Amino acid sequence: MSSKQMISTRQFTIITFLYSIGTSILIIPAYLAKLAKQDAWIAAIVGVLLSFLLIMLFVKLANTFPKYTLIEIIEKVLGKWLGKPVAILFILFAFLNSGEMLYYIGNFTQIEIMPETPNFAFVLLFAFIIILANYLGLETFARSAELLFPVFLLLFLFFIIFITPDIKFENMQPMLDTPPRTFIASVLYFMSIFAFPSIMLLMIYPYTVNRNNSAQKGFYLGILLGGIVLIFIITLCILVLGDMNTASQNYPTYILAQRISIGNFFQRIEVIIAFMWIITIYTRAFIYFYVTLIGLQQIFHIKDEKPLILPFSILLLGVSQIVHPNSTHSYLYNTNIWLPYSAVFSIILSIFLLFIAKIRRLN
């Protein structure tokens, strides 16, 4: 096995924060506004609160086997014959998601920023960053997250301050007007993109974190801070654009940033939101690809994951081009398939592993 890399609790908290935001900052507001309309911000608050129950489940599973990563836990609990196929399916889930992250980067950048540039050009540039980060390792990635964290916060505060003059509180009315069934669906959708993917963090928690007890608090703190950012973003989309305009846009947060105007000379600074999103999607894309590589290394008992990076990077570029043929397919996938698909690999898998571990008295 390659030498085990360790990160600090602070670094893990920052990674959790940026990872939890991920793609949510651009894609959640539209569909949440379509479902919950002007109550989208309330659905986000409820979603963040319920997400803590899910994190409790993940932490319980991780702390039951503190010396193992999630892939090793799967194999230990389910045994060699069932554990390996389940672990391979989980690795495939992570790999497909990493390809989807590249798709989002290429699609967004081409549509909103440089429409005449081929999609693949953006994908290739961003993939190079992810590949390089994996070559350098988890510790280097954690340090880069530490550097990007204050940049993200500064841009977020700048965004909040300068969009405030465009707020219209009447856009929130009438409150609590969403049917209960639709409201529950919107909360579950929010959680599926915000919290369900946090299962991937069990590949680094608590296995690679220096102090387990404080890291556990860092897990919750990172999710809380990420949730607060998303609540602000969704609320501002409703307050400034209104629920109908938010629901009708592919990337309403980007449109929101276009509204910023300071004295009629400081305008069109929507690149702020684009850069914020690039920071968070970089974090999530790295973790997905890292889980793929380390998972394969552990399940097949490979000495070092580095030789896997190049061949899987080429596959990753290919997957990014075919994972969604177009924006319509991506939208339908996110609204109809992602929720049950991700629930299997987050909620159901975690409960199943804990249940089997209890029966086998492994905890």
PDB file of C-alpha atoms in Angstrom, residues 180-330:
ATOM      1  CA  PRO A 180     -47.143  19.191   1.827  1.00  0.00           C
ATOM      2  CA  ARG A 181     -46.334  16.447  -0.690  1.00  0.00           C
ATOM      3  CA  THR A 182     -44.587  18.862  -3.049  1.00  0.00           C
ATOM      4  CA  PHE A 183     -42.747  20.490  -0.156  1.00  0.00           C
ATOM      5  CA  ILE A 184     -41.433  17.101   1.040  1.00  0.00           C
ATOM      6  CA  ALA A 185     -40.297  16.298  -2.512  1.00  0.00           C
ATOM      7  CA  SER A 186     -38.395  19.600  -2.665  1.00  0.00           C
ATOM      8  CA  VAL A 187     -36.691  18.907   0.701  1.00  0.00           C
ATOM      9  CA  LEU A 188     -35.625  15.418  -0.435  1.00  0.00           C
ATOM     10  CA  TYR A 189     -34.321  16.817  -3.728  1.00  0.00           C
ATOM     11  CA  PHE A 190     -32.273  19.419  -1.853  1.00  0.00           C
ATOM     12  CA  MET A 191     -30.825  16.760   0.471  1.00  0.00           C
ATOM     13  CA  SER A 192     -29.984  14.429  -2.422  1.00  0.00           C
ATOM     14  CA  ILE A 193     -27.635  16.997  -3.963  1.00  0.00           C
ATOM     15  CA  PHE A 194     -26.429  18.652  -0.759  1.00  0.00           C
ATOM     16  CA  ALA A 195     -26.050  15.827   1.782  1.00  0.00           C
ATOM     17  CA  PHE A 196     -26.336  12.392   0.120  1.00  0.00           C
ATOM     18  CA  PRO A 197     -22.919  12.675  -1.629  1.00  0.00           C
ATOM     19  CA  SER A 198     -21.236  13.218   1.767  1.00  0.00           C
ATOM     20  CA  ILE A 199     -20.998   9.411   2.004  1.00  0.00           C
ATOM     21  CA  MET A 200     -17.872   9.838  -0.159  1.00  0.00           C
ATOM     22  CA  LEU A 201     -16.138  11.657   2.688  1.00  0.00           C
ATOM     23  CA  LEU A 202     -16.010   8.358   4.605  1.00  0.00           C
ATOM     24  CA  MET A 203     -13.075   7.515   2.350  1.00  0.00           C
ATOM     25  CA  ILE A 204     -11.071  10.159   4.249  1.00  0.00           C
ATOM     26  CA  TYR A 205     -12.946  10.363   7.586  1.00  0.00           C
ATOM     27  CA  PRO A 206     -11.752   9.336  10.121  1.00  0.00           C
ATOM     28  CA  TYR A 207      -9.122   7.226   8.339  1.00  0.00           C
ATOM     29  CA  THR A 208      -6.891  10.125   7.205  1.00  0.00           C
ATOM     30  CA  VAL A 209      -7.788  12.800   9.793  1.00  0.00           C
ATOM     31  CA  ASN A 210      -5.351  13.381  12.648  1.00  0.00           C
ATOM     32  CA  ARG A 211      -7.820  13.812  15.510  1.00  0.00           C
ATOM     33  CA  ASN A 212     -11.003  11.765  15.341  1.00  0.00           C
ATOM     34  CA  ASN A 213     -13.054  13.568  18.035  1.00  0.00           C
ATOM     35  CA  SER A 214     -12.532  17.076  16.694  1.00  0.00           C
ATOM     36  CA  ALA A 215     -12.886  15.800  13.115  1.00  0.00           C
ATOM     37  CA  GLN A 216     -16.384  14.587  13.961  1.00  0.00           C
ATOM     38  CA  LYS A 217     -17.316  18.131  15.007  1.00  0.00           C
ATOM     39  CA  GLY A 218     -15.641  19.378  11.836  1.00  0.00           C
ATOM     40  CA  PHE A 219     -17.908  17.121   9.764  1.00  0.00           C
ATOM     41  CA  TYR A 220     -21.020  18.714  11.267  1.00  0.00           C
ATOM     42  CA  LEU A 221     -19.569  22.235  11.120  1.00  0.00           C
ATOM     43  CA  GLY A 222     -18.635  21.896   7.454  1.00  0.00           C
ATOM     44  CA  ILE A 223     -22.142  20.707   6.577  1.00  0.00           C
ATOM     45  CA  LEU A 224     -23.709  23.516   8.637  1.00  0.00           C
ATOM     46  CA  LEU A 225     -21.635  26.248   6.972  1.00  0.00           C
ATOM     47  CA  GLY A 226     -22.219  24.802   3.513  1.00  0.00           C
ATOM     48  CA  GLY A 227     -25.950  24.659   4.241  1.00  0.00           C
ATOM     49  CA  ILE A 228     -25.999  28.294   5.377  1.00  0.00           C
ATOM     50  CA  VAL A 229     -24.339  29.388   2.122  1.00  0.00           C
ATOM     51  CA  LEU A 230     -26.931  27.504   0.055  1.00  0.00           C
ATOM     52  CA  ILE A 231     -29.831  28.875   2.122  1.00  0.00           C
ATOM     53  CA  PHE A 232     -28.549  32.408   1.438  1.00  0.00           C
ATOM     54  CA  ILE A 233     -28.119  31.721  -2.283  1.00  0.00           C
ATOM     55  CA  ILE A 234     -31.596  30.180  -2.691  1.00  0.00           C
ATOM     56  CA  THR A 235     -33.238  32.933  -0.608  1.00  0.00           C
ATOM     57  CA  LEU A 236     -31.568  35.649  -2.677  1.00  0.00           C
ATOM     58  CA  CYS A 237     -32.678  33.982  -5.920  1.00  0.00           C
ATOM     59  CA  ILE A 238     -36.296  34.096  -4.694  1.00  0.00           C
ATOM     60  CA  LEU A 239     -36.018  37.646  -3.292  1.00  0.00           C
ATOM     61  CA  VAL A 240     -34.356  39.171  -6.362  1.00  0.00           C
ATOM     62  CA  LEU A 241     -35.546  37.096  -9.339  1.00  0.00           C
ATOM     63  CA  GLY A 242     -38.831  35.727  -7.977  1.00  0.00           C
ATOM     64  CA  ASP A 243     -39.794  32.066  -8.007  1.00  0.00           C
ATOM     65  CA  MET A 244     -40.950  31.980 -11.674  1.00  0.00           C
ATOM     66  CA  ASN A 245     -37.775  33.549 -13.055  1.00  0.00           C
ATOM     67  CA  THR A 246     -35.614  31.355 -10.820  1.00  0.00           C
ATOM     68  CA  ALA A 247     -37.415  28.191 -11.958  1.00  0.00           C
ATOM     69  CA  SER A 248     -37.147  29.092 -15.659  1.00  0.00           C
ATOM     70  CA  GLN A 249     -33.349  29.542 -15.700  1.00  0.00           C
ATOM     71  CA  ASN A 250     -30.703  26.845 -16.143  1.00  0.00           C
ATOM     72  CA  TYR A 251     -28.327  28.653 -13.811  1.00  0.00           C
ATOM     73  CA  PRO A 252     -30.356  31.224 -11.825  1.00  0.00           C
ATOM     74  CA  THR A 253     -27.472  32.077  -9.459  1.00  0.00           C
ATOM     75  CA  TYR A 254     -25.406  33.222 -12.433  1.00  0.00           C
ATOM     76  CA  ILE A 255     -28.312  35.327 -13.705  1.00  0.00           C
ATOM     77  CA  LEU A 256     -28.618  36.748 -10.187  1.00  0.00           C
ATOM     78  CA  ALA A 257     -24.977  37.879 -10.262  1.00  0.00           C
ATOM     79  CA  GLN A 258     -25.635  39.675 -13.569  1.00  0.00           C
ATOM     80  CA  ARG A 259     -28.032  41.962 -11.694  1.00  0.00           C
ATOM     81  CA  ILE A 260     -25.200  43.481  -9.654  1.00  0.00           C
ATOM     82  CA  SER A 261     -24.618  47.077 -10.708  1.00  0.00           C
ATOM     83  CA  ILE A 262     -22.625  49.647  -8.743  1.00  0.00           C
ATOM     84  CA  GLY A 263     -22.990  53.234  -9.939  1.00  0.00           C
ATOM     85  CA  ASN A 264     -23.574  52.139 -13.559  1.00  0.00           C
ATOM     86  CA  PHE A 265     -19.861  51.561 -14.046  1.00  0.00           C
ATOM     87  CA  PHE A 266     -19.177  48.400 -12.017  1.00  0.00           C
ATOM     88  CA  GLN A 267     -21.311  45.877 -13.886  1.00  0.00           C
ATOM     89  CA  ARG A 268     -21.313  42.358 -15.400  1.00  0.00           C
ATOM     90  CA  ILE A 269     -19.325  40.867 -12.546  1.00  0.00           C
ATOM     91  CA  GLU A 270     -21.088  37.508 -12.693  1.00  0.00           C
ATOM     92  CA  VAL A 271     -17.649  35.913 -12.995  1.00  0.00           C
ATOM     93  CA  ILE A 272     -17.734  36.076  -9.170  1.00  0.00           C
ATOM     94  CA  ILE A 273     -20.364  33.362  -8.966  1.00  0.00           C
ATOM     95  CA  ALA A 274     -18.591  31.402 -11.689  1.00  0.00           C
ATOM     96  CA  PHE A 275     -15.335  31.422  -9.733  1.00  0.00           C
ATOM     97  CA  MET A 276     -17.142  30.469  -6.503  1.00  0.00           C
ATOM     98  CA  TRP A 277     -18.682  27.510  -8.305  1.00  0.00           C
ATOM     99  CA  ILE A 278     -15.363  26.452  -9.847  1.00  0.00           C
ATOM    100  CA  ILE A 279     -13.836  26.311  -6.341  1.00  0.00           C
ATOM    101  CA  THR A 280     -16.628  24.099  -4.975  1.00  0.00           C
ATOM    102  CA  ILE A 281     -16.921  21.830  -8.006  1.00  0.00           C
ATOM    103  CA  TYR A 282     -13.132  21.391  -8.013  1.00  0.00           C
ATOM    104  CA  THR A 283     -13.444  20.059  -4.461  1.00  0.00           C
ATOM    105  CA  ARG A 284     -16.280  17.683  -5.294  1.00  0.00           C
ATOM    106  CA  ALA A 285     -14.707  16.482  -8.553  1.00  0.00           C
ATOM    107  CA  PHE A 286     -11.408  15.752  -6.781  1.00  0.00           C
ATOM    108  CA  ILE A 287     -13.123  13.742  -4.034  1.00  0.00           C
ATOM    109  CA  TYR A 288     -15.122  11.663  -6.538  1.00  0.00           C
ATOM    110  CA  PHE A 289     -12.012  10.842  -8.571  1.00  0.00           C
ATOM    111  CA  TYR A 290      -9.937  10.259  -5.421  1.00  0.00           C
ATOM    112  CA  VAL A 291     -12.558   7.788  -4.141  1.00  0.00           C
ATOM    113  CA  THR A 292     -12.384   5.973  -7.500  1.00  0.00           C
ATOM    114  CA  LEU A 293      -8.601   5.619  -7.384  1.00  0.00           C
ATOM    115  CA  ILE A 294      -8.201   4.759  -3.691  1.00  0.00           C
ATOM    116  CA  GLY A 295     -11.197   2.419  -3.865  1.00  0.00           C
ATOM    117  CA  LEU A 296      -9.657   0.473  -6.740  1.00  0.00           C
ATOM    118  CA  GLN A 297      -6.292   0.410  -5.002  1.00  0.00           C
ATOM    119  CA  GLN A 298      -7.775  -1.037  -1.831  1.00  0.00           C
ATOM    120  CA  ILE A 299     -10.191  -3.531  -3.329  1.00  0.00           C
ATOM    121  CA  PHE A 300      -7.599  -5.025  -5.669  1.00  0.00           C
ATOM    122  CA  HIS A 301      -4.729  -4.615  -3.166  1.00  0.00           C
ATOM    123  CA  ILE A 302      -2.610  -2.512  -5.525  1.00  0.00           C
ATOM    124  CA  LYS A 303       0.586  -1.139  -3.980  1.00  0.00           C
ATOM    125  CA  ASP A 304       0.147   2.428  -5.261  1.00  0.00           C
ATOM    126  CA  GLU A 305      -2.789   4.238  -6.897  1.00  0.00           C
ATOM    127  CA  LYS A 306      -0.580   6.539  -9.020  1.00  0.00           C
ATOM    128  CA  PRO A 307      -0.358   4.172 -12.062  1.00  0.00           C
ATOM    129  CA  LEU A 308      -4.175   4.145 -12.181  1.00  0.00           C
ATOM    130  CA  ILE A 309      -4.435   7.913 -12.658  1.00  0.00           C
ATOM    131  CA  LEU A 310      -3.500   8.178 -16.355  1.00  0.00           C
ATOM    132  CA  PRO A 311      -5.745   5.392 -17.767  1.00  0.00           C
ATOM    133  CA  PHE A 312      -8.712   6.441 -15.620  1.00  0.00           C
ATOM    134  CA  SER A 313      -8.143  10.091 -16.544  1.00  0.00           C
ATOM    135  CA  ILE A 314      -8.576   9.188 -20.220  1.00  0.00           C
ATOM    136  CA  LEU A 315     -11.727   7.225 -19.362  1.00  0.00           C
ATOM    137  CA  LEU A 316     -12.935  10.187 -17.294  1.00  0.00           C
ATOM    138  CA  LEU A 317     -12.655  12.532 -20.268  1.00  0.00           C
ATOM    139  CA  GLY A 318     -14.686  10.093 -22.348  1.00  0.00           C
ATOM    140  CA  VAL A 319     -17.371   9.704 -19.674  1.00  0.00           C
ATOM    141  CA  SER A 320     -17.694  13.489 -19.351  1.00  0.00           C
ATOM    142  CA  GLN A 321     -18.666  13.677 -23.020  1.00  0.00           C
ATOM    143  CA  ILE A 322     -21.330  10.949 -22.926  1.00  0.00           C
ATOM    144  CA  VAL A 323     -22.758  11.083 -19.394  1.00  0.00           C
ATOM    145  CA  HIS A 324     -25.365  13.632 -20.566  1.00  0.00           C
ATOM    146  CA  PRO A 325     -26.011  14.050 -24.326  1.00  0.00           C
ATOM    147  CA  ASN A 326     -27.591  17.474 -23.715  1.00  0.00           C
ATOM    148  CA  SER A 327     -28.960  19.832 -21.040  1.00  0.00           C
ATOM    149  CA  THR A 328     -32.430  18.292 -21.212  1.00  0.00           C
ATOM    150  CA  HIS A 329     -31.041  14.853 -20.373  1.00  0.00           C
ATOM    151  CA  SER A 330     -29.075  16.366 -17.474  1.00  0.00           C
TER     152      SER A 330
END
